[in-house]
């Protein structure tokens, strides 16, 4: 399943995460797909976990060197 489509269908419109003290944002446009998201992250994670029911929903991307916690916004 396309992760970006799933997130948009759930009502999320933006992803945000901190890396090296800088905040990064991605707007989930209709043209974006999972491949674009993985390119945006710069490296392909070996696992992606989705936590939609947290107070602040997020997606966790697990990579070999580090993990990214990406917050989801409606």
mmCIF file with all atom_site columns, C-alpha atoms in Angstrom:
data_model
loop_
_atom_site.group_PDB
_atom_site.id
_atom_site.type_symbol
_atom_site.label_atom_id
_atom_site.label_alt_id
_atom_site.label_comp_id
_atom_site.label_asym_id
_atom_site.label_entity_id
_atom_site.label_seq_id
_atom_site.pdbx_PDB_ins_code
_atom_site.Cartn_x
_atom_site.Cartn_y
_atom_site.Cartn_z
_atom_site.occupancy
_atom_site.B_iso_or_equiv
_atom_site.pdbx_formal_charge
_atom_site.auth_seq_id
_atom_site.auth_comp_id
_atom_site.auth_asym_id
_atom_site.auth_atom_id
_atom_site.pdbx_PDB_model_num
ATOM 1  C CA . UNK A 1 1  ? 0.000  0.000  0.000  1.00 0.00 ? 1  UNK A CA 1
ATOM 2  C CA . UNK A 1 2  ? 1.129  3.544  -0.712 1.00 0.00 ? 2  UNK A CA 1
ATOM 3  C CA . UNK A 1 3  ? 2.010  5.132  2.643  1.00 0.00 ? 3  UNK A CA 1
ATOM 4  C CA . UNK A 1 4  ? 1.440  8.694  1.445  1.00 0.00 ? 4  UNK A CA 1
ATOM 5  C CA . UNK A 1 5  ? -2.024 7.802  0.107  1.00 0.00 ? 5  UNK A CA 1
ATOM 6  C CA . UNK A 1 6  ? -2.880 6.124  3.422  1.00 0.00 ? 6  UNK A CA 1
ATOM 7  C CA . UNK A 1 7  ? -1.801 9.195  5.393  1.00 0.00 ? 7  UNK A CA 1
ATOM 8  C CA . UNK A 1 8  ? -3.791 11.527 3.120  1.00 0.00 ? 8  UNK A CA 1
ATOM 9  C CA . UNK A 1 9  ? -6.847 9.249  3.389  1.00 0.00 ? 9  UNK A CA 1
ATOM 10 C CA . UNK A 1 10 ? -6.533 9.465  7.188  1.00 0.00 ? 10 UNK A CA 1
ATOM 11 C CA . UNK A 1 11 ? -6.705 13.262 6.881  1.00 0.00 ? 11 UNK A CA 1
ATOM 12 C CA . UNK A 1 12 ? -3.041 14.161 7.350  1.00 0.00 ? 12 UNK A CA 1
ATOM 13 C CA . UNK A 1 13 ? -1.668 16.924 5.147  1.00 0.00 ? 13 UNK A CA 1
ATOM 14 C CA . UNK A 1 14 ? 1.881  17.460 6.418  1.00 0.00 ? 14 UNK A CA 1
ATOM 15 C CA . UNK A 1 15 ? 4.854  15.576 7.882  1.00 0.00 ? 15 UNK A CA 1
ATOM 16 C CA . UNK A 1 16 ? 7.484  17.232 10.055 1.00 0.00 ? 16 UNK A CA 1
ATOM 17 C CA . UNK A 1 17 ? 10.664 16.006 11.750 1.00 0.00 ? 17 UNK A CA 1
ATOM 18 C CA . UNK A 1 18 ? 13.830 17.331 13.393 1.00 0.00 ? 18 UNK A CA 1
ATOM 19 C CA . UNK A 1 19 ? 17.253 16.388 12.081 1.00 0.00 ? 19 UNK A CA 1
ATOM 20 C CA . UNK A 1 20 ? 20.504 17.898 13.332 1.00 0.00 ? 20 UNK A CA 1
ATOM 21 C CA . UNK A 1 21 ? 18.587 20.722 14.991 1.00 0.00 ? 21 UNK A CA 1
ATOM 22 C CA . UNK A 1 22 ? 16.686 21.687 11.834 1.00 0.00 ? 22 UNK A CA 1
ATOM 23 C CA . UNK A 1 23 ? 12.965 21.202 11.311 1.00 0.00 ? 23 UNK A CA 1
ATOM 24 C CA . UNK A 1 24 ? 11.938 19.657 7.985  1.00 0.00 ? 24 UNK A CA 1
ATOM 25 C CA . UNK A 1 25 ? 8.418  19.734 6.507  1.00 0.00 ? 25 UNK A CA 1
ATOM 26 C CA . UNK A 1 26 ? 6.749  17.883 3.669  1.00 0.00 ? 26 UNK A CA 1
ATOM 27 C CA . UNK A 1 27 ? 3.271  18.697 2.389  1.00 0.00 ? 27 UNK A CA 1
ATOM 28 C CA . UNK A 1 28 ? 1.443  15.566 1.254  1.00 0.00 ? 28 UNK A CA 1
ATOM 29 C CA . UNK A 1 29 ? 0.324  16.608 -2.225 1.00 0.00 ? 29 UNK A CA 1
ATOM 30 C CA . UNK A 1 30 ? -1.687 14.387 -4.539 1.00 0.00 ? 30 UNK A CA 1
ATOM 31 C CA . UNK A 1 31 ? 1.397  13.865 -6.699 1.00 0.00 ? 31 UNK A CA 1
ATOM 32 C CA . UNK A 1 32 ? 3.558  12.592 -3.843 1.00 0.00 ? 32 UNK A CA 1
ATOM 33 C CA . UNK A 1 33 ? 3.975  8.858  -3.379 1.00 0.00 ? 33 UNK A CA 1
ATOM 34 C CA . UNK A 1 34 ? 5.944  6.565  -1.094 1.00 0.00 ? 34 UNK A CA 1
ATOM 35 C CA . UNK A 1 35 ? 8.997  6.627  -3.399 1.00 0.00 ? 35 UNK A CA 1
ATOM 36 C CA . UNK A 1 36 ? 9.091  10.424 -3.179 1.00 0.00 ? 36 UNK A CA 1
ATOM 37 C CA . UNK A 1 37 ? 8.822  10.209 0.620  1.00 0.00 ? 37 UNK A CA 1
ATOM 38 C CA . UNK A 1 38 ? 11.730 7.760  0.799  1.00 0.00 ? 38 UNK A CA 1
ATOM 39 C CA . UNK A 1 39 ? 13.848 9.983  -1.474 1.00 0.00 ? 39 UNK A CA 1
ATOM 40 C CA . UNK A 1 40 ? 12.969 12.959 0.734  1.00 0.00 ? 40 UNK A CA 1
ATOM 41 C CA . UNK A 1 41 ? 14.193 11.010 3.776  1.00 0.00 ? 41 UNK A CA 1
ATOM 42 C CA . UNK A 1 42 ? 17.498 10.487 1.917  1.00 0.00 ? 42 UNK A CA 1
ATOM 43 C CA . UNK A 1 43 ? 17.841 6.818  2.898  1.00 0.00 ? 43 UNK A CA 1
ATOM 44 C CA . UNK A 1 44 ? 15.457 3.909  2.759  1.00 0.00 ? 44 UNK A CA 1
ATOM 45 C CA . UNK A 1 45 ? 14.388 2.735  6.224  1.00 0.00 ? 45 UNK A CA 1
ATOM 46 C CA . UNK A 1 46 ? 14.259 -0.984 6.991  1.00 0.00 ? 46 UNK A CA 1
ATOM 47 C CA . UNK A 1 47 ? 10.932 -0.508 8.818  1.00 0.00 ? 47 UNK A CA 1
ATOM 48 C CA . UNK A 1 48 ? 8.177  2.076  9.105  1.00 0.00 ? 48 UNK A CA 1
ATOM 49 C CA . UNK A 1 49 ? 5.834  2.105  12.098 1.00 0.00 ? 49 UNK A CA 1
ATOM 50 C CA . UNK A 1 50 ? 2.606  4.119  12.150 1.00 0.00 ? 50 UNK A CA 1
ATOM 51 C CA . UNK A 1 51 ? 1.127  5.446  15.424 1.00 0.00 ? 51 UNK A CA 1
ATOM 52 C CA . UNK A 1 52 ? -2.166 7.170  14.501 1.00 0.00 ? 52 UNK A CA 1
ATOM 53 C CA . UNK A 1 53 ? -3.762 7.076  17.971 1.00 0.00 ? 53 UNK A CA 1
ATOM 54 C CA . UNK A 1 54 ? -1.117 8.970  19.927 1.00 0.00 ? 54 UNK A CA 1
ATOM 55 C CA . UNK A 1 55 ? -1.894 12.466 21.240 1.00 0.00 ? 55 UNK A CA 1
ATOM 56 C CA . UNK A 1 56 ? 0.501  13.711 18.551 1.00 0.00 ? 56 UNK A CA 1
ATOM 57 C CA . UNK A 1 57 ? 0.297  11.083 15.737 1.00 0.00 ? 57 UNK A CA 1
ATOM 58 C CA . UNK A 1 58 ? 3.592  10.069 14.153 1.00 0.00 ? 58 UNK A CA 1
ATOM 59 C CA . UNK A 1 59 ? 5.403  7.699  11.839 1.00 0.00 ? 59 UNK A CA 1
ATOM 60 C CA . UNK A 1 60 ? 8.673  6.138  12.999 1.00 0.00 ? 60 UNK A CA 1
ATOM 61 C CA . UNK A 1 61 ? 11.201 5.361  10.250 1.00 0.00 ? 61 UNK A CA 1
ATOM 62 C CA . UNK A 1 62 ? 13.847 2.943  11.455 1.00 0.00 ? 62 UNK A CA 1
ATOM 63 C CA . UNK A 1 63 ? 17.210 3.160  9.708  1.00 0.00 ? 63 UNK A CA 1
ATOM 64 C CA . UNK A 1 64 ? 20.472 1.390  10.440 1.00 0.00 ? 64 UNK A CA 1
ATOM 65 C CA . UNK A 1 65 ? 22.245 4.508  11.741 1.00 0.00 ? 65 UNK A CA 1
ATOM 66 C CA . UNK A 1 66 ? 19.296 6.312  13.291 1.00 0.00 ? 66 UNK A CA 1
ATOM 67 C CA . UNK A 1 67 ? 15.558 6.472  13.614 1.00 0.00 ? 67 UNK A CA 1
ATOM 68 C CA . UNK A 1 68 ? 13.347 9.363  12.575 1.00 0.00 ? 68 UNK A CA 1
ATOM 69 C CA . UNK A 1 69 ? 10.157 10.261 14.388 1.00 0.00 ? 69 UNK A CA 1
ATOM 70 C CA . UNK A 1 70 ? 8.003  12.141 11.887 1.00 0.00 ? 70 UNK A CA 1
ATOM 71 C CA . UNK A 1 71 ? 4.988  13.939 13.309 1.00 0.00 ? 71 UNK A CA 1
ATOM 72 C CA . UNK A 1 72 ? 1.761  14.049 11.307 1.00 0.00 ? 72 UNK A CA 1
ATOM 73 C CA . UNK A 1 73 ? -0.465 17.122 11.009 1.00 0.00 ? 73 UNK A CA 1
ATOM 74 C CA . UNK A 1 74 ? -4.003 17.491 9.709  1.00 0.00 ? 74 UNK A CA 1
#
